Amino acid sequence: MQNENLLIGNFTRTRAILEKYGLRANKRFGQNFLTDLNILHGIVDAAGVTKEDTILEIGPGIGSLTELLAQSAKKVFAFEIDDKLIPVLADVLSPYDNVDVIHEDILKADLNFLRGNKHLKVVANLPYYITTPILLHLMNSDIDFKSITIMVQKEVAQRIQASVGSKDYGTLSLAIQYKMNAKIALNVPRTAFFPSPNVDSAVLNLWPLEDFTPFEDEDFLFKVIKASFAHRRKLLTNNLLFIEKDKNKIEQAILKTGFNLNIRGEKLNLDDFKHLADNLSD
Ligand code: SAM
């Protein structure tokens, strides 16, 4: 058994590392360091990391999650944007020869070097200010991730996992559920971080749909979805006027999709939106 007090994620050790390097959490980069070892182990468990897996980590910070990933996985590639953290990571992760820290903005990174790897997982405590752009970057990379396990703001996790008809259901739910299954694995209080953020968090598990088939005109589908939620209290007919001037055409398309004209966007599931997009482009 390893001595948990020596792990980077131990609160006292984290404080000592920050002090040694004269570091403070940089708000500009969304830095809040996890100092709860139960949660750190919980993330690795939720991702089901095995010795076969290659992990893409986004934002290793001072390496608390990276260390546990290095212990459980075959290989870890960790992208960190902050110059100041690079020498710290080189130092604290020196016992692990299966970690590559890459000093780069994840949103500008070319992830093609990961292509073809059959045991690829994303595990990360994300910088919250760019959660959605990171998720879209990963999904649009067309790389086959077996799963994506990420710490995000609780409200965002709830929106991503929301089902049709619920108050959290909307464009983000549909954008992610278009390609992935989504489930909250763990709720995380703000006290698990140093410094504590002013929001609660959740660990979200995403894994690819088995039967994913791309919709013919994805851009139009998401234009329809976005317009349908533009004003939540408005009827679908009125929201669709943002993208189609012909009200009669909108009404015919809604009726043909199987709904009455009093319907709101939140009542349509992804298949309904696909039919609606087809009917609107007829
Ligand atoms: N993984 C660490 C932990 O759990 O304690 C730190 C997580 S902290 C919430 C987010 C990390 O993402 C920070 O280290 C921050 O510098 C890094 N980061 C922010 N923007 C980034 C970007 N565009 N590309 C890569 N890393 C980024």
Short mmCIF file of C-alpha atoms and ligand atoms in Angstrom, two decimals:
data_model
loop_
_atom_site.label_atom_id
_atom_site.label_comp_id
_atom_site.label_asym_id
_atom_site.label_seq_id
_atom_site.Cartn_x
_atom_site.Cartn_y
_atom_site.Cartn_z
CA MET A 1 0.00 0.00 0.00
CA GLN A 2 1.34 3.43 -0.87
CA ASN A 3 1.43 6.20 1.68
CA GLU A 4 -1.47 8.44 0.63
CA ASN A 5 0.07 11.40 2.50
CA LEU A 6 2.83 11.52 -0.10
CA LEU A 7 0.48 11.82 -3.07
CA ILE A 8 0.40 15.18 -4.87
CA GLY A 9 -3.36 15.45 -4.24
CA ASN A 10 -2.87 15.31 -0.47
CA PHE A 11 -3.87 18.76 0.82
CA THR A 12 -0.65 19.34 2.78
CA ARG A 13 1.54 18.21 -0.12
CA THR A 14 -0.36 20.41 -2.61
CA ARG A 15 0.15 23.43 -0.33
CA ALA A 16 3.85 22.57 0.03
CA ILE A 17 4.32 22.30 -3.76
CA LEU A 18 2.55 25.63 -4.37
CA GLU A 19 4.70 27.26 -1.70
CA LYS A 20 7.96 25.74 -2.95
CA TYR A 21 7.38 27.17 -6.45
CA GLY A 22 5.81 30.42 -5.28
CA LEU A 23 2.61 29.57 -7.17
CA ARG A 24 -0.96 30.73 -6.77
CA ALA A 25 -3.96 29.27 -8.57
CA ASN A 26 -4.34 31.39 -11.70
CA LYS A 27 -8.02 32.28 -12.22
CA ARG A 28 -7.37 33.22 -15.84
CA PHE A 29 -6.70 29.54 -16.58
CA GLY A 30 -9.56 28.24 -14.42
CA GLN A 31 -7.19 26.76 -11.86
CA ASN A 32 -8.70 25.00 -8.85
CA PHE A 33 -6.60 22.11 -7.64
CA LEU A 34 -8.25 18.92 -6.39
CA THR A 35 -7.10 18.09 -2.89
CA ASP A 36 -9.57 15.35 -1.97
CA LEU A 37 -8.00 11.94 -2.54
CA ASN A 38 -11.34 10.12 -2.37
CA ILE A 39 -12.58 12.21 -5.28
CA LEU A 40 -9.31 11.80 -7.20
CA HIS A 41 -9.50 8.00 -6.82
CA GLY A 42 -13.23 8.23 -7.63
CA ILE A 43 -12.48 9.87 -11.00
CA VAL A 44 -9.98 7.16 -11.94
CA ASP A 45 -12.51 4.47 -10.88
CA ALA A 46 -15.35 6.16 -12.79
CA ALA A 47 -13.17 6.11 -15.91
CA GLY A 48 -12.41 2.40 -15.34
CA VAL A 49 -8.74 3.02 -16.15
CA THR A 50 -6.69 -0.14 -16.79
CA LYS A 51 -3.07 -0.89 -17.66
CA GLU A 52 -4.14 -1.20 -21.33
CA ASP A 53 -5.35 2.41 -21.51
CA THR A 54 -3.76 5.50 -22.99
CA ILE A 55 -5.11 8.62 -21.30
CA LEU A 56 -5.50 12.10 -22.69
CA GLU A 57 -5.57 14.49 -19.74
CA ILE A 58 -6.46 18.16 -20.18
CA GLY A 59 -5.02 20.58 -17.63
CA PRO A 60 -2.86 18.51 -15.25
CA GLY A 61 -2.33 21.51 -12.94
CA ILE A 62 0.30 20.39 -10.45
CA GLY A 63 -0.27 16.73 -11.34
CA SER A 64 -2.60 15.36 -8.65
CA LEU A 65 -4.86 13.47 -11.06
CA THR A 66 -1.98 12.80 -13.47
CA GLU A 67 -0.12 10.89 -10.76
CA LEU A 68 -3.03 8.51 -10.11
CA LEU A 69 -3.56 8.08 -13.84
CA ALA A 70 0.14 7.25 -14.32
CA GLN A 71 -0.20 4.58 -11.65
CA SER A 72 -3.25 2.97 -13.28
CA ALA A 73 -2.78 3.47 -17.03
CA LYS A 74 -0.24 2.42 -19.64
CA LYS A 75 0.47 5.95 -20.85
CA VAL A 76 -0.68 9.50 -20.08
CA PHE A 77 -0.52 12.50 -22.42
CA ALA A 78 -1.28 15.66 -20.42
CA PHE A 79 -1.85 19.03 -22.15
CA GLU A 80 -1.11 22.07 -19.97
CA ILE A 81 -1.29 25.70 -21.16
CA ASP A 82 0.36 27.45 -18.17
CA ASP A 83 4.16 28.02 -18.59
CA LYS A 84 4.61 28.22 -14.84
CA LEU A 85 3.34 24.69 -14.25
CA ILE A 86 5.64 22.96 -16.75
CA PRO A 87 8.78 22.83 -14.55
CA VAL A 88 6.64 21.88 -11.54
CA LEU A 89 5.11 18.96 -13.43
CA ALA A 90 8.57 17.82 -14.63
CA ASP A 91 9.69 17.75 -11.02
CA VAL A 92 6.71 16.19 -9.22
CA LEU A 93 6.00 13.62 -11.93
CA SER A 94 9.66 12.56 -12.33
CA PRO A 95 9.00 9.17 -10.65
CA TYR A 96 6.68 8.25 -13.56
CA ASP A 97 8.17 7.37 -16.94
CA ASN A 98 4.80 6.87 -18.67
CA VAL A 99 3.69 10.54 -18.62
CA ASP A 100 4.27 13.07 -21.41
CA VAL A 101 3.37 16.63 -20.44
CA ILE A 102 2.66 18.66 -23.56
CA HIS A 103 2.89 22.42 -23.16
CA GLU A 104 0.05 23.46 -25.44
CA ASP A 105 -3.45 24.93 -25.50
CA ILE A 106 -5.75 21.91 -25.91
CA LEU A 107 -8.04 23.92 -28.21
CA LYS A 108 -5.16 24.39 -30.67
CA ALA A 109 -3.76 20.88 -30.31
CA ASP A 110 -3.68 18.48 -33.23
CA LEU A 111 -4.81 15.21 -31.68
CA ASN A 112 -4.13 13.10 -34.76
CA PHE A 113 -1.16 11.39 -33.10
CA LEU A 114 -3.75 9.53 -30.98
CA ARG A 115 -5.63 8.21 -34.00
CA GLY A 116 -5.86 4.43 -34.29
CA ASN A 117 -5.31 3.79 -30.57
CA LYS A 118 -8.02 1.32 -29.50
CA HIS A 119 -7.66 1.98 -25.77
CA LEU A 120 -7.95 5.71 -25.60
CA LYS A 121 -9.76 7.54 -22.79
CA VAL A 122 -10.04 11.20 -21.83
CA VAL A 123 -9.85 11.87 -18.10
CA ALA A 124 -9.69 15.44 -16.84
CA ASN A 125 -10.64 18.02 -14.27
CA LEU A 126 -11.50 20.63 -16.88
CA PRO A 127 -10.90 24.38 -16.83
CA TYR A 128 -14.58 25.41 -16.58
CA TYR A 129 -14.31 28.58 -18.67
CA ILE A 130 -13.86 26.45 -21.81
CA THR A 131 -15.83 23.27 -21.02
CA THR A 132 -18.06 23.39 -24.11
CA PRO A 133 -15.30 24.33 -26.61
CA ILE A 134 -13.14 21.47 -25.27
CA LEU A 135 -15.98 18.96 -25.57
CA LEU A 136 -16.76 20.07 -29.11
CA HIS A 137 -13.04 19.97 -29.99
CA LEU A 138 -12.84 16.36 -28.76
CA MET A 139 -16.04 15.29 -30.48
CA ASN A 140 -15.17 17.00 -33.76
CA SER A 141 -11.67 15.48 -33.79
CA ASP A 142 -13.29 12.21 -34.94
CA ILE A 143 -10.89 10.26 -32.78
CA ASP A 144 -12.38 7.12 -31.24
CA PHE A 145 -12.32 7.73 -27.51
CA LYS A 146 -13.61 4.74 -25.53
CA SER A 147 -14.85 7.19 -22.94
CA ILE A 148 -14.55 10.76 -21.72
CA THR A 149 -14.63 11.22 -17.93
CA ILE A 150 -14.53 14.86 -16.91
CA MET A 151 -15.07 17.06 -13.91
CA VAL A 152 -17.32 19.94 -14.92
CA GLN A 153 -19.54 22.48 -13.22
CA LYS A 154 -22.57 20.65 -11.76
CA GLU A 155 -25.12 22.67 -13.77
CA VAL A 156 -23.26 21.85 -16.98
CA ALA A 157 -23.20 18.12 -16.13
CA GLN A 158 -26.95 18.26 -15.48
CA ARG A 159 -27.58 20.00 -18.80
CA ILE A 160 -25.47 17.48 -20.70
CA GLN A 161 -27.18 14.44 -19.17
CA ALA A 162 -30.73 15.93 -19.23
CA SER A 163 -33.55 14.03 -20.91
CA VAL A 164 -36.30 15.38 -23.11
CA GLY A 165 -38.90 17.46 -21.25
CA SER A 166 -36.73 18.31 -18.23
CA LYS A 167 -35.82 21.88 -17.27
CA ASP A 168 -32.11 21.33 -18.03
CA TYR A 169 -32.74 19.85 -21.49
CA GLY A 170 -31.55 21.95 -24.41
CA THR A 171 -28.98 22.56 -27.14
CA LEU A 172 -26.03 21.29 -25.06
CA SER A 173 -27.83 18.04 -24.13
CA LEU A 174 -28.59 17.39 -27.79
CA ALA A 175 -25.13 18.40 -29.08
CA ILE A 176 -23.47 15.83 -26.82
CA GLN A 177 -26.16 13.13 -26.92
CA TYR A 178 -26.03 13.25 -30.74
CA LYS A 179 -22.88 11.10 -30.51
CA MET A 180 -22.50 10.04 -26.88
CA ASN A 181 -24.26 8.53 -23.88
CA ALA A 182 -23.98 10.76 -20.81
CA LYS A 183 -24.22 9.96 -17.10
CA ILE A 184 -23.17 11.78 -13.93
CA ALA A 185 -20.84 9.45 -12.01
CA LEU A 186 -20.07 11.56 -8.96
CA ASN A 187 -21.23 14.80 -7.34
CA VAL A 188 -18.36 16.84 -5.98
CA PRO A 189 -18.64 19.62 -3.37
CA ARG A 190 -16.65 22.84 -3.84
CA THR A 191 -14.65 22.00 -0.70
CA ALA A 192 -12.79 19.26 -2.62
CA PHE A 193 -10.70 21.97 -4.35
CA PHE A 194 -8.03 24.42 -3.32
CA PRO A 195 -8.92 27.21 -3.66
CA SER A 196 -12.65 26.38 -3.47
CA PRO A 197 -14.56 27.61 -6.52
CA ASN A 198 -17.94 29.24 -5.96
CA VAL A 199 -19.83 26.45 -7.75
CA ASP A 200 -20.33 22.74 -7.11
CA SER A 201 -19.04 20.19 -9.57
CA ALA A 202 -19.78 16.74 -10.95
CA VAL A 203 -17.85 14.02 -12.71
CA LEU A 204 -19.51 13.19 -16.00
CA ASN A 205 -19.03 9.99 -17.94
CA LEU A 206 -19.49 10.05 -21.73
CA TRP A 207 -19.18 7.07 -24.03
CA PRO A 208 -19.95 6.68 -27.73
CA LEU A 209 -23.38 5.59 -28.96
CA GLU A 210 -23.14 2.11 -30.45
CA ASP A 211 -25.50 2.89 -33.29
CA PHE A 212 -24.34 6.40 -34.26
CA THR A 213 -25.16 7.36 -37.84
CA PRO A 214 -24.30 10.89 -38.94
CA PHE A 215 -27.27 13.02 -39.99
CA GLU A 216 -26.97 14.09 -43.62
CA ASP A 217 -26.95 17.83 -42.98
CA GLU A 218 -25.57 18.21 -39.44
CA ASP A 219 -25.19 21.97 -39.74
CA PHE A 220 -28.86 22.42 -40.55
CA LEU A 221 -29.95 19.98 -37.81
CA PHE A 222 -28.09 22.03 -35.18
CA LYS A 223 -29.38 25.30 -36.65
CA VAL A 224 -32.91 23.95 -36.13
CA ILE A 225 -32.10 22.78 -32.58
CA LYS A 226 -30.47 26.08 -31.62
CA ALA A 227 -33.39 28.11 -32.97
CA SER A 228 -35.90 25.82 -31.20
CA PHE A 229 -34.39 26.71 -27.80
CA ALA A 230 -33.69 30.39 -28.56
CA HIS A 231 -36.49 31.44 -26.20
CA ARG A 232 -37.58 28.60 -23.96
CA ARG A 233 -41.02 30.00 -23.24
CA LYS A 234 -41.87 30.60 -26.90
CA LEU A 235 -43.69 28.07 -29.02
CA LEU A 236 -41.57 26.06 -31.45
CA THR A 237 -43.34 27.71 -34.41
CA ASN A 238 -42.24 31.17 -33.28
CA ASN A 239 -38.67 30.13 -32.46
CA LEU A 240 -38.27 28.56 -35.91
CA LEU A 241 -39.07 31.93 -37.50
CA PHE A 242 -35.42 32.77 -36.68
CA ILE A 243 -34.30 30.42 -39.46
CA GLU A 244 -37.34 30.13 -41.75
CA LYS A 245 -39.44 33.13 -42.79
CA ASP A 246 -42.37 31.10 -44.17
CA LYS A 247 -44.66 30.41 -41.18
CA ASN A 248 -46.88 28.09 -43.18
CA LYS A 249 -43.89 25.93 -44.10
CA ILE A 250 -42.89 25.75 -40.41
CA GLU A 251 -46.41 24.72 -39.37
CA GLN A 252 -46.62 22.03 -42.03
CA ALA A 253 -43.21 20.67 -40.99
CA ILE A 254 -44.23 20.54 -37.28
CA LEU A 255 -47.52 18.78 -38.09
CA LYS A 256 -45.74 16.31 -40.38
CA THR A 257 -43.26 15.55 -37.56
CA GLY A 258 -46.27 14.47 -35.46
CA PHE A 259 -46.76 17.42 -33.10
CA ASN A 260 -49.48 20.02 -32.70
CA LEU A 261 -48.76 23.71 -33.12
CA ASN A 262 -48.73 24.42 -29.37
CA ILE A 263 -45.55 22.42 -28.89
CA ARG A 264 -42.33 23.80 -27.38
CA GLY A 265 -38.83 22.67 -28.36
CA GLU A 266 -38.19 20.94 -25.02
CA LYS A 267 -40.74 18.21 -25.91
CA LEU A 268 -38.81 16.99 -28.98
CA ASN A 269 -36.15 14.32 -28.67
CA LEU A 270 -33.18 13.99 -31.02
CA ASP A 271 -35.06 11.76 -33.49
CA ASP A 272 -37.93 14.26 -33.56
CA PHE A 273 -35.46 17.05 -34.38
CA LYS A 274 -33.99 14.95 -37.19
CA HIS A 275 -37.47 14.45 -38.67
CA LEU A 276 -38.27 18.12 -38.21
CA ALA A 277 -35.04 19.14 -39.97
CA ASP A 278 -35.88 16.78 -42.83
CA ASN A 279 -39.43 18.14 -43.08
CA LEU A 280 -38.22 21.74 -43.00
CA SER A 281 -35.76 21.18 -45.81
CA ASP A 282 -38.31 19.40 -48.06
N1 SAM B 1 -5.93 18.60 -12.94
C1 SAM B 1 -5.62 19.56 -11.91
C2 SAM B 1 -6.36 19.18 -10.65
O1 SAM B 1 -7.31 18.40 -10.74
O2 SAM B 1 -5.98 19.65 -9.58
C3 SAM B 1 -5.93 20.99 -12.33
C4 SAM B 1 -7.33 21.25 -12.82
S1 SAM B 1 -7.69 22.96 -13.07
C5 SAM B 1 -9.43 22.97 -12.79
C6 SAM B 1 -7.63 23.20 -14.85
C7 SAM B 1 -6.25 23.09 -15.49
O3 SAM B 1 -6.39 23.31 -16.91
C8 SAM B 1 -5.23 24.10 -15.01
O4 SAM B 1 -4.01 23.47 -14.78
C9 SAM B 1 -5.10 25.09 -16.18
O5 SAM B 1 -3.85 25.75 -16.24
C10 SAM B 1 -5.33 24.17 -17.36
N2 SAM B 1 -5.80 24.84 -18.59
C11 SAM B 1 -6.58 25.94 -18.70
N3 SAM B 1 -6.82 26.23 -20.00
C12 SAM B 1 -6.17 25.29 -20.73
C13 SAM B 1 -6.04 25.05 -22.14
N4 SAM B 1 -6.63 25.85 -23.04
N5 SAM B 1 -5.29 24.00 -22.56
C14 SAM B 1 -4.68 23.18 -21.63
N6 SAM B 1 -4.78 23.36 -20.30
C15 SAM B 1 -5.52 24.38 -19.84
#
